[in-house]
Amino acid sequence: MNYKPWSRSFRYWLLTLIVVLSALLLWYSRDAISPLVIAALIAYVLTPVVDILHNRVKIPRSLSATIVIFAGLGAIVSLPALMIPVLLTEIETLATDLEDIFLEVQNFLGRPIDLLGFEFHLEQLRPDLPQLFADSLTSITENAFHILESTTVNFLWILVILVTIYYLLVDWVGLKNWVYNILPEDYQADARHLYEDIKGVWRGYLRGNLALMAVVGVVFSIAWVAIGMPGALILGLITGLLTIIPDLGPAIAVGLAVVVALFEGSNYLQISNVFFALLVIGIYAILINIKNIWLRPLIFGRSVHMHDGVVFVAIIAAVILQGILGALIVIPVLASFGLLGRYVYRRLLGLSPFPEPVHPLPEPLLETPQDGA
């Protein structure tokens, strides 16, 4: 049966419509992009473990993926659970200290101050605590629905991420080949080449994160040891591990360090716990700004072949516009789009889509003097 081919103009109009609809779909689902990219990144990190269980231990791949996911969830849940007894003890101590401080402040405000013959009653500055408590309860009640809604949405996103990780771990190769087969046969080789290039970008980004975590962990461990911080090596290790979460991770780590400083003090510095905590905050502020302004752009720039300044501006813009998740993935996403843009640019100019690597010229051979010359 003979079919009439589409005219050239109709094909162009249809292609334009598809591009516009695809752009609208991406814009409409933009909130889902970051969690899905995070899921793909986690699946990429966990894939070697699944491969070991599947290829060497001979466990079915679906079961291997399930074991890896539940082992990871178990580790995430068990670590805070192990810290709960210690945290409860510290919270009780902190509550007692805060109660004593509150009573001292109340007594101080209750005493009049005589200054140059004038008597000042500071108790007028004391807030109406019952009213503050009532206002807090009212605020919590009014926002309860929003809190519940936000919690439900976050739980659903976590579920989506876990399911996405599972399917990527089980059948990433099948999904990749399915995408290749959608494309015309003449462009499948280009797609495979682009995939390998983009894969190299993400691999370099992961290596950069590991390097950054190692450097930050070592530097903070040395800093905490230098000032006599109890548990300095553990706190430095935690800071290094949490560095993978931009801004929030190190802030959590320094929060733990400040709590330790307030309760334990320094091992050998003869200063009060409060001043020791302020010293910890000051050291953190200096080191974390060095990391954000110089070290992180330097390492990520070298890892994904981008300029350090571009990396710095991209991370700051992502934090402002998209939050922590955006900052976590903006560098490899930007580098990946750079590869795609270079491919399209070279195709439009009729050049080879993938520039050949430049090999250094061989050094010239030195002529050896002939005998008798």
Short mmCIF file of C-alpha atoms in Angstrom, two decimals:
data_model
loop_
_atom_site.label_atom_id
_atom_site.label_comp_id
_atom_site.label_asym_id
_atom_site.label_seq_id
_atom_site.Cartn_x
_atom_site.Cartn_y
_atom_site.Cartn_z
CA MET A 1 0.00 0.00 0.00
CA ASN A 2 1.44 3.35 -1.05
CA TYR A 3 1.32 6.26 1.40
CA LYS A 4 1.67 9.85 0.36
CA PRO A 5 4.79 11.34 2.03
CA TRP A 6 4.45 14.45 4.15
CA SER A 7 5.47 17.70 2.52
CA ARG A 8 8.63 19.45 3.68
CA SER A 9 6.71 22.43 5.09
CA PHE A 10 4.37 20.15 7.08
CA ARG A 11 7.32 18.29 8.56
CA TYR A 12 8.92 21.57 9.64
CA TRP A 13 5.70 22.78 11.22
CA LEU A 14 5.26 19.45 13.02
CA LEU A 15 8.84 19.53 14.28
CA THR A 16 8.33 23.08 15.58
CA LEU A 17 5.13 22.03 17.34
CA ILE A 18 6.87 19.05 18.96
CA VAL A 19 9.73 21.25 20.19
CA VAL A 20 7.33 23.84 21.64
CA LEU A 21 5.20 21.20 23.36
CA SER A 22 8.31 19.51 24.75
CA ALA A 23 9.54 22.83 26.14
CA LEU A 24 6.14 23.49 27.74
CA LEU A 25 6.12 19.99 29.24
CA LEU A 26 9.58 20.51 30.71
CA TRP A 27 8.53 23.86 32.15
CA TYR A 28 5.35 22.41 33.63
CA SER A 29 7.25 19.51 35.23
CA ARG A 30 10.30 21.56 36.26
CA ASP A 31 9.75 20.78 39.95
CA ALA A 32 10.21 17.08 39.18
CA ILE A 33 13.50 17.48 37.34
CA SER A 34 15.75 17.99 40.37
CA PRO A 35 14.46 14.97 42.34
CA LEU A 36 14.71 12.74 39.26
CA VAL A 37 18.26 13.90 38.56
CA ILE A 38 19.14 13.24 42.21
CA ALA A 39 17.66 9.75 41.85
CA ALA A 40 19.73 9.14 38.71
CA LEU A 41 22.87 10.34 40.49
CA ILE A 42 22.26 8.06 43.49
CA ALA A 43 21.53 5.13 41.17
CA TYR A 44 24.77 5.82 39.30
CA VAL A 45 26.72 5.70 42.59
CA LEU A 46 25.01 2.48 43.74
CA THR A 47 25.26 0.66 40.40
CA PRO A 48 28.75 -0.82 41.09
CA VAL A 49 27.48 -2.40 44.33
CA VAL A 50 24.51 -3.92 42.50
CA ASP A 51 26.85 -5.19 39.76
CA ILE A 52 29.04 -6.93 42.36
CA LEU A 53 26.06 -8.66 43.97
CA HIS A 54 24.66 -9.65 40.59
CA ASN A 55 27.83 -10.74 38.77
CA ARG A 56 29.95 -12.19 41.57
CA VAL A 57 27.47 -13.34 44.21
CA LYS A 58 24.98 -14.42 41.49
CA ILE A 59 21.99 -12.72 43.12
CA PRO A 60 19.22 -11.67 40.69
CA ARG A 61 19.57 -8.03 39.73
CA SER A 62 16.14 -7.01 41.04
CA LEU A 63 16.91 -8.60 44.41
CA SER A 64 20.37 -7.02 44.43
CA ALA A 65 18.83 -3.58 43.87
CA THR A 66 16.33 -4.20 46.68
CA ILE A 67 19.10 -5.26 49.08
CA VAL A 68 21.21 -2.20 48.29
CA ILE A 69 18.30 0.24 48.67
CA PHE A 70 17.10 -1.22 51.98
CA ALA A 71 20.67 -1.40 53.30
CA GLY A 72 21.10 2.29 52.50
CA LEU A 73 17.79 3.19 54.12
CA GLY A 74 18.73 1.11 57.16
CA ALA A 75 22.01 2.99 57.52
CA ILE A 76 20.26 6.35 57.17
CA VAL A 77 17.67 5.44 59.82
CA SER A 78 20.00 3.62 62.24
CA LEU A 79 22.61 6.37 62.58
CA PRO A 80 20.17 8.96 64.03
CA ALA A 81 18.57 6.21 66.15
CA LEU A 82 21.93 5.42 67.75
CA MET A 83 22.38 9.09 68.62
CA ILE A 84 18.93 9.56 70.18
CA PRO A 85 19.91 8.50 73.75
CA VAL A 86 22.89 10.87 73.73
CA LEU A 87 20.79 13.66 72.26
CA LEU A 88 18.07 13.19 74.90
CA THR A 89 20.64 13.45 77.69
CA GLU A 90 22.15 16.57 76.17
CA ILE A 91 18.71 18.11 75.62
CA GLU A 92 17.80 17.54 79.28
CA THR A 93 21.05 19.20 80.36
CA LEU A 94 20.45 22.08 77.98
CA ALA A 95 16.88 22.51 79.24
CA THR A 96 18.13 22.68 82.83
CA ASP A 97 20.77 25.26 81.91
CA LEU A 98 18.23 27.35 79.99
CA GLU A 99 15.86 27.26 82.96
CA ASP A 100 18.61 28.51 85.28
CA ILE A 101 19.51 31.27 82.82
CA PHE A 102 15.85 32.26 82.53
CA LEU A 103 15.50 32.52 86.33
CA GLU A 104 18.66 34.63 86.56
CA VAL A 105 17.36 36.97 83.87
CA GLN A 106 14.01 37.23 85.63
CA ASN A 107 15.71 38.11 88.93
CA PHE A 108 17.96 40.65 87.21
CA LEU A 109 15.02 42.34 85.49
CA GLY A 110 13.08 42.38 88.78
CA ARG A 111 15.73 44.47 90.56
CA PRO A 112 15.59 48.26 90.05
CA ILE A 113 18.78 50.02 88.93
CA ASP A 114 19.81 53.27 90.63
CA LEU A 115 21.78 55.48 88.22
CA LEU A 116 22.70 59.08 89.10
CA GLY A 117 19.76 59.34 91.45
CA PHE A 118 17.31 57.93 88.92
CA GLU A 119 15.69 54.56 89.44
CA PHE A 120 15.04 52.34 86.43
CA HIS A 121 12.72 49.33 86.55
CA LEU A 122 13.84 46.82 83.92
CA GLU A 123 10.91 44.52 84.55
CA GLN A 124 8.95 46.64 82.08
CA LEU A 125 11.20 45.19 79.39
CA ARG A 126 10.24 41.64 80.38
CA PRO A 127 7.99 40.05 77.76
CA ASP A 128 4.59 38.69 78.59
CA LEU A 129 5.55 35.01 78.51
CA PRO A 130 2.02 33.57 78.77
CA GLN A 131 0.91 35.73 75.86
CA LEU A 132 3.96 34.69 73.82
CA PHE A 133 3.15 31.04 74.53
CA ALA A 134 -0.47 31.51 73.51
CA ASP A 135 0.55 33.26 70.29
CA SER A 136 2.95 30.42 69.50
CA LEU A 137 0.21 27.83 69.96
CA THR A 138 -2.13 29.85 67.73
CA SER A 139 0.51 30.09 65.02
CA ILE A 140 1.20 26.35 65.15
CA THR A 141 -2.53 25.58 64.92
CA GLU A 142 -3.02 27.90 61.95
CA ASN A 143 -0.06 26.42 60.09
CA ALA A 144 -0.83 22.79 60.95
CA PHE A 145 -2.54 22.16 57.59
CA HIS A 146 0.37 23.65 55.65
CA ILE A 147 2.85 21.61 57.67
CA LEU A 148 0.85 18.44 57.03
CA GLU A 149 0.59 19.24 53.32
CA SER A 150 4.31 19.93 53.03
CA THR A 151 5.15 16.71 54.90
CA THR A 152 2.90 14.67 52.61
CA VAL A 153 4.40 16.19 49.45
CA ASN A 154 7.95 15.56 50.68
CA PHE A 155 7.07 11.96 51.56
CA LEU A 156 5.66 11.41 48.07
CA TRP A 157 8.80 12.86 46.48
CA ILE A 158 10.96 10.55 48.59
CA LEU A 159 8.83 7.64 47.40
CA VAL A 160 9.21 8.74 43.76
CA ILE A 161 12.98 9.00 44.19
CA LEU A 162 13.22 5.52 45.74
CA VAL A 163 11.12 3.92 42.99
CA THR A 164 13.15 5.72 40.31
CA ILE A 165 16.41 4.53 41.88
CA TYR A 166 15.10 0.96 41.94
CA TYR A 167 14.12 0.89 38.27
CA LEU A 168 17.37 2.55 37.19
CA LEU A 169 19.39 0.00 39.16
CA VAL A 170 17.42 -2.93 37.76
CA ASP A 171 17.28 -2.05 34.06
CA TRP A 172 19.37 0.98 33.20
CA VAL A 173 20.90 -0.79 30.19
CA GLY A 174 17.46 -1.68 28.85
CA LEU A 175 16.22 1.90 29.29
CA LYS A 176 19.30 3.26 27.55
CA ASN A 177 18.91 0.91 24.58
CA TRP A 178 15.21 1.78 24.36
CA VAL A 179 16.11 5.47 23.99
CA TYR A 180 18.71 4.61 21.33
CA ASN A 181 16.20 2.59 19.32
CA ILE A 182 13.73 5.49 19.25
CA LEU A 183 16.23 7.54 17.25
CA PRO A 184 16.83 7.09 13.52
CA GLU A 185 19.58 4.58 12.84
CA ASP A 186 21.85 7.24 11.31
CA TYR A 187 21.94 9.17 14.60
CA GLN A 188 22.29 6.30 17.06
CA ALA A 189 26.09 6.46 16.91
CA ASP A 190 25.94 10.18 17.76
CA ALA A 191 23.64 9.43 20.69
CA ARG A 192 26.02 6.79 22.04
CA HIS A 193 28.95 9.17 21.72
CA LEU A 194 27.04 11.95 23.49
CA TYR A 195 26.03 9.54 26.25
CA GLU A 196 29.65 8.56 26.87
CA ASP A 197 30.71 12.23 26.95
CA ILE A 198 27.93 13.17 29.39
CA LYS A 199 28.70 10.09 31.47
CA GLY A 200 32.29 11.31 31.70
CA VAL A 201 31.06 14.69 32.98
CA TRP A 202 29.02 13.11 35.76
CA ARG A 203 31.85 10.73 36.64
CA GLY A 204 34.21 13.70 36.91
CA TYR A 205 31.68 15.55 39.06
CA LEU A 206 31.46 12.61 41.46
CA ARG A 207 35.25 12.41 41.66
CA GLY A 208 35.31 16.15 42.37
CA ASN A 209 32.81 15.71 45.19
CA LEU A 210 34.89 12.92 46.72
CA ALA A 211 38.01 15.08 46.51
CA LEU A 212 36.19 18.05 48.07
CA MET A 213 34.82 15.87 50.88
CA ALA A 214 38.29 14.50 51.62
CA VAL A 215 39.95 17.93 51.69
CA VAL A 216 37.21 19.50 53.84
CA GLY A 217 37.23 16.55 56.25
CA VAL A 218 41.01 16.70 56.71
CA VAL A 219 41.13 20.51 57.10
CA PHE A 220 38.31 20.66 59.64
CA SER A 221 39.76 17.71 61.57
CA ILE A 222 43.09 19.53 61.83
CA ALA A 223 41.34 22.75 62.88
CA TRP A 224 39.28 21.03 65.59
CA VAL A 225 42.31 19.14 66.90
CA ALA A 226 44.29 22.39 67.02
CA ILE A 227 41.78 24.07 69.35
CA GLY A 228 41.16 21.00 71.52
CA MET A 229 37.68 20.10 70.30
CA PRO A 230 36.43 16.85 71.89
CA GLY A 231 35.80 14.25 69.17
CA ALA A 232 37.68 16.39 66.65
CA LEU A 233 38.33 13.63 64.12
CA ILE A 234 34.71 12.44 64.14
CA LEU A 235 33.37 15.98 63.77
CA GLY A 236 35.83 16.64 60.94
CA LEU A 237 34.75 13.43 59.21
CA ILE A 238 31.08 14.40 59.56
CA THR A 239 31.84 17.83 58.10
CA GLY A 240 33.57 16.23 55.12
CA LEU A 241 30.74 13.78 54.47
CA LEU A 242 28.04 16.45 54.72
CA THR A 243 29.92 18.74 52.35
CA ILE A 244 28.17 16.97 49.47
CA ILE A 245 25.01 18.89 50.50
CA PRO A 246 25.76 22.51 49.56
CA ASP A 247 25.60 24.98 52.48
CA LEU A 248 23.13 22.96 54.56
CA GLY A 249 25.47 20.01 55.15
CA PRO A 250 28.39 22.00 56.62
CA ALA A 251 25.92 24.11 58.63
CA ILE A 252 24.56 20.94 60.27
CA ALA A 253 28.11 19.78 60.98
CA VAL A 254 29.14 23.05 62.61
CA GLY A 255 25.89 22.99 64.61
CA LEU A 256 27.01 19.68 66.10
CA ALA A 257 30.46 21.16 66.77
CA VAL A 258 28.94 24.18 68.54
CA VAL A 259 26.77 21.92 70.73
CA VAL A 260 29.85 19.89 71.70
CA ALA A 261 31.76 23.12 72.40
CA LEU A 262 28.99 24.46 74.64
CA PHE A 263 28.65 21.27 76.68
CA GLU A 264 32.21 19.95 76.76
CA GLY A 265 34.49 22.94 76.20
CA SER A 266 38.08 22.71 74.98
CA ASN A 267 40.45 19.97 76.05
CA TYR A 268 43.26 22.44 76.79
CA LEU A 269 42.24 26.05 75.98
CA GLN A 270 41.51 27.85 79.25
CA ILE A 271 38.41 29.71 78.07
CA SER A 272 34.73 29.42 78.90
CA ASN A 273 32.50 27.13 76.88
CA VAL A 274 30.63 30.10 75.41
CA PHE A 275 33.81 31.73 74.10
CA PHE A 276 34.98 28.36 72.85
CA ALA A 277 31.73 27.97 70.90
CA LEU A 278 32.24 31.46 69.42
CA LEU A 279 35.77 30.43 68.42
CA VAL A 280 34.33 27.36 66.68
CA ILE A 281 31.85 29.53 64.78
CA GLY A 282 34.62 31.94 63.74
CA ILE A 283 36.89 29.16 62.45
CA TYR A 284 33.95 27.62 60.60
CA ALA A 285 33.08 30.96 58.97
CA ILE A 286 36.65 31.43 57.72
CA LEU A 287 37.15 27.88 56.42
CA ILE A 288 33.71 27.52 54.84
CA ASN A 289 34.10 30.78 52.92
CA ILE A 290 37.49 29.65 51.63
CA LYS A 291 35.81 26.44 50.51
CA ASN A 292 32.87 28.18 48.84
CA ILE A 293 34.80 30.98 47.14
CA TRP A 294 38.01 29.21 46.10
CA LEU A 295 38.24 25.46 46.75
CA ARG A 296 34.87 24.24 45.46
CA PRO A 297 34.96 26.20 42.17
CA LEU A 298 38.57 25.08 41.65
CA ILE A 299 37.88 21.37 42.16
CA PHE A 300 34.57 21.28 40.27
CA GLY A 301 35.96 23.42 37.46
CA ARG A 302 38.83 20.99 36.94
CA SER A 303 36.50 17.99 37.23
CA VAL A 304 34.00 19.04 34.53
CA HIS A 305 36.29 21.31 32.45
CA MET A 306 34.55 24.59 33.29
CA HIS A 307 35.97 27.95 34.34
CA ASP A 308 36.16 28.45 38.11
CA GLY A 309 34.24 31.73 37.93
CA VAL A 310 31.40 30.12 35.98
CA VAL A 311 31.19 27.35 38.59
CA PHE A 312 31.03 29.86 41.45
CA VAL A 313 28.33 32.01 39.83
CA ALA A 314 26.30 28.94 38.79
CA ILE A 315 26.24 27.53 42.33
CA ILE A 316 25.25 30.88 43.88
CA ALA A 317 22.50 31.39 41.30
CA ALA A 318 21.21 27.85 41.81
CA VAL A 319 21.05 28.32 45.59
CA ILE A 320 19.05 31.54 45.15
CA LEU A 321 16.70 30.29 42.42
CA GLN A 322 16.33 26.55 43.07
CA GLY A 323 17.60 25.94 46.60
CA ILE A 324 19.90 23.19 47.79
CA LEU A 325 18.80 20.55 45.27
CA GLY A 326 19.47 22.92 42.41
CA ALA A 327 22.93 23.74 43.76
CA LEU A 328 23.70 20.05 44.10
CA ILE A 329 23.20 19.26 40.40
CA VAL A 330 23.70 22.58 38.60
CA ILE A 331 27.37 21.99 37.69
CA PRO A 332 27.03 18.61 35.90
CA VAL A 333 23.75 19.70 34.30
CA LEU A 334 25.37 22.88 32.98
CA ALA A 335 28.36 20.94 31.67
CA SER A 336 26.05 18.38 30.02
CA PHE A 337 24.09 21.13 28.27
CA GLY A 338 27.41 22.57 27.15
CA LEU A 339 28.23 19.28 25.42
CA LEU A 340 24.79 19.18 23.78
CA GLY A 341 25.12 22.80 22.66
CA ARG A 342 28.54 22.14 21.15
CA TYR A 343 27.13 19.11 19.30
CA VAL A 344 24.22 21.12 17.83
CA TYR A 345 26.49 24.04 16.95
CA ARG A 346 28.93 21.86 15.03
CA ARG A 347 26.07 20.05 13.27
CA LEU A 348 24.54 23.36 12.17
CA LEU A 349 27.88 24.47 10.73
CA GLY A 350 28.34 21.19 8.90
CA LEU A 351 31.40 20.25 10.96
CA SER A 352 32.26 16.93 12.53
CA PRO A 353 29.90 16.65 15.56
CA PHE A 354 32.69 15.56 17.87
CA PRO A 355 36.02 17.36 17.61
CA GLU A 356 39.00 15.10 17.35
CA PRO A 357 41.28 15.11 20.39
CA VAL A 358 44.40 17.18 19.91
CA HIS A 359 47.54 15.11 20.27
CA PRO A 360 50.84 16.83 21.04
CA LEU A 361 53.36 16.89 18.23
CA PRO A 362 56.25 14.47 18.66
CA GLU A 363 59.51 16.00 19.69
CA PRO A 364 62.00 16.38 16.83
CA LEU A 365 64.71 13.78 16.68
CA LEU A 366 68.17 15.11 17.30
CA GLU A 367 70.64 14.22 14.62
CA THR A 368 73.57 12.25 15.92
CA PRO A 369 76.94 13.26 14.58
CA GLN A 370 78.40 10.87 12.05
CA ASP A 371 81.72 9.26 12.64
CA GLY A 372 84.50 11.35 11.27
CA ALA A 373 82.31 14.42 10.86
#
